[in-house]
Tab-separated table of C-alpha atoms in Angstrom:
chain	number	residue	atom	x	y	z
A	1	MET	CA	-17.411	-10.035	-3.175
A	2	GLY	CA	-16.747	-6.283	-2.733
A	3	SER	CA	-13.978	-4.267	-3.057
A	4	ILE	CA	-12.307	-1.545	-1.037
A	5	LYS	CA	-9.762	0.860	-2.872
A	6	LEU	CA	-7.753	3.612	-1.493
A	7	LYS	CA	-6.528	6.100	-3.886
A	8	ASN	CA	-3.646	8.088	-3.817
A	9	ILE	CA	-2.035	8.373	-0.345
A	10	LYS	CA	0.849	9.998	0.066
A	11	VAL	CA	3.720	9.459	1.909
A	12	PHE	CA	7.265	11.233	2.397
A	13	ALA	CA	10.186	8.403	2.537
A	14	TYR	CA	12.955	7.003	2.231
A	15	HIS	CA	13.469	4.265	-0.204
A	16	GLY	CA	16.091	4.389	-3.234
A	17	CYS	CA	19.305	2.351	-4.168
A	18	LEU	CA	21.344	5.517	-4.101
A	19	ASP	CA	22.135	6.686	-0.458
A	20	GLU	CA	20.968	10.955	-1.190
A	21	GLU	CA	17.720	9.490	-1.749
A	22	GLY	CA	18.163	7.914	2.152
A	23	LYS	CA	19.059	10.755	2.864
A	24	ILE	CA	16.839	13.612	1.689
A	25	GLY	CA	13.662	11.266	1.224
A	26	SER	CA	11.200	11.972	-1.693
A	27	ASP	CA	7.355	11.811	-1.907
A	28	TYR	CA	5.382	8.344	-2.665
A	29	ARG	CA	2.011	8.012	-4.149
A	30	VAL	CA	0.042	4.371	-2.790
A	31	ASP	CA	-2.738	2.885	-4.149
A	32	LEU	CA	-4.191	-0.264	-2.623
A	33	LYS	CA	-7.574	-2.148	-3.456
A	34	VAL	CA	-8.674	-5.644	-1.727
A	35	LYS	CA	-11.691	-7.809	-2.411
A	36	GLY	CA	-14.134	-10.052	0.201
A	37	ASP	CA	-16.844	-10.373	1.753
A	38	LEU	CA	-18.842	-7.754	1.855
A	39	THR	CA	-22.122	-9.042	2.638
A	40	ASN	CA	-22.789	-8.887	5.498
A	41	SER	CA	-21.645	-5.671	6.254
A	42	ALA	CA	-23.822	-4.133	3.411
A	43	LYS	CA	-26.325	-5.543	5.804
A	44	SER	CA	-25.463	-4.919	9.120
A	45	ASP	CA	-24.245	-1.314	8.704
A	46	GLU	CA	-21.571	-2.069	11.110
A	47	LEU	CA	-17.907	-1.401	11.314
A	48	ALA	CA	-17.075	-4.754	13.226
A	49	ASP	CA	-18.277	-6.903	9.417
A	50	THR	CA	-16.154	-5.321	6.606
A	51	ILE	CA	-12.651	-4.085	6.023
A	52	ASP	CA	-11.947	-1.083	7.883
A	53	TYR	CA	-9.659	0.877	5.390
A	54	VAL	CA	-8.219	3.119	8.108
A	55	HIS	CA	-6.634	0.250	9.317
A	56	LEU	CA	-5.446	-0.741	5.758
A	57	ASN	CA	-4.156	3.308	5.994
A	58	LYS	CA	-2.366	2.783	8.722
A	59	ILE	CA	-0.503	-0.913	7.303
A	60	VAL	CA	0.520	1.013	4.804
A	61	LYS	CA	1.735	4.415	6.526
A	62	GLU	CA	3.910	1.760	8.967
A	63	GLU	CA	5.059	-0.081	5.657
A	64	MET	CA	6.136	2.815	3.563
A	65	ALA	CA	7.994	4.389	7.067
A	66	MET	CA	10.478	1.381	6.940
A	67	ARG	CA	13.343	1.936	4.710
A	68	SER	CA	13.889	-0.014	1.815
A	69	LYS	CA	16.213	-0.084	-1.572
A	70	LEU	CA	13.244	-1.902	-3.689
A	71	LEU	CA	10.046	-0.358	-3.810
A	72	GLU	CA	9.071	-4.165	-4.607
A	73	THR	CA	9.876	-4.969	-1.286
A	74	VAL	CA	7.613	-2.049	0.073
A	75	ALA	CA	4.959	-3.280	-1.430
A	76	GLU	CA	5.376	-7.351	-0.551
A	77	ARG	CA	5.452	-5.922	2.937
A	78	ILE	CA	1.705	-4.066	2.637
A	79	ASN	CA	0.898	-6.661	0.994
A	80	ASN	CA	1.684	-9.791	3.467
A	81	ARG	CA	0.443	-7.527	6.511
A	82	VAL	CA	-2.903	-6.889	4.869
A	83	LEU	CA	-3.580	-10.710	4.833
A	84	GLN	CA	-2.090	-11.500	8.194
A	85	GLU	CA	-4.254	-8.293	9.598
A	86	ILE	CA	-6.901	-8.526	7.931
A	87	LEU	CA	-8.945	-11.925	7.855
A	88	MET	CA	-11.440	-10.694	5.435
A	89	VAL	CA	-9.529	-9.266	2.814
A	90	GLN	CA	-8.975	-12.255	0.015
A	91	LYS	CA	-7.138	-10.639	-2.222
A	92	VAL	CA	-5.309	-7.451	-2.063
A	93	LYS	CA	-3.377	-5.374	-4.760
A	94	VAL	CA	-0.720	-2.118	-4.175
A	95	TRP	CA	1.018	0.223	-6.752
A	96	VAL	CA	3.694	1.807	-4.803
A	97	SER	CA	4.824	5.247	-6.893
A	98	LYS	CA	7.939	7.563	-6.448
A	99	ILE	CA	6.971	10.736	-7.443
A	100	ASN	CA	9.784	12.220	-9.608
A	101	PRO	CA	12.036	9.450	-9.836
A	102	PRO	CA	15.993	10.737	-10.194
A	103	ILE	CA	16.721	8.698	-13.370
A	104	GLY	CA	18.017	11.073	-15.562
A	105	GLY	CA	14.445	12.522	-17.202
A	106	ASN	CA	11.419	14.031	-16.818
A	107	VAL	CA	9.260	11.266	-15.618
A	108	ALA	CA	6.121	12.360	-13.884
A	109	MET	CA	6.221	8.716	-11.559
A	110	VAL	CA	7.483	5.151	-12.044
A	111	SER	CA	5.130	2.590	-9.920
A	112	VAL	CA	5.258	-1.027	-8.862
A	113	SER	CA	2.071	-3.437	-8.478
A	114	ARG	CA	1.930	-6.283	-6.050
A	115	SER	CA	-0.753	-8.888	-5.520
A	116	LYS	CA	-1.175	-11.744	-3.346
A	117	THR	CA	-4.524	-13.773	-3.146
A	118	ARG	CA	-5.287	-15.794	0.235
C-alpha cells in the first residue's frame, strides 16, 4: 500500500450560501490524499501502473468549477469521482478550504474534510 498527496491546489471558485459568493467568488485550497497499491509502479517505473496525480488534479479542478452552496458537497463529489475514475485508489480523503471566509472575523480559512473507502 502507498499514498499520494496533492497539497495546496489553488482554485478560484464560486461556492457559498450567500448570493454575493456566487457573483464575486473566492480563493480556495484543496488537499487530496489517496491510498492504493503502488507495488507494481515502484517496480515497473511506468505511469500506467500507478495513480496518476495529473488525473487527480483534473478531477479537483473540474469539481471545484461547479458551484455548490456547501463545501461538504464539493468534497463528496471529488471523492466520488476519484473512486469512479481511478480503480487503483482504495481510499480517498479530501480537504476543501475557503480562504478568508466571510464570517465576520479574522479567520484565515475554514476547511471541510471527507473521506471514502472502496
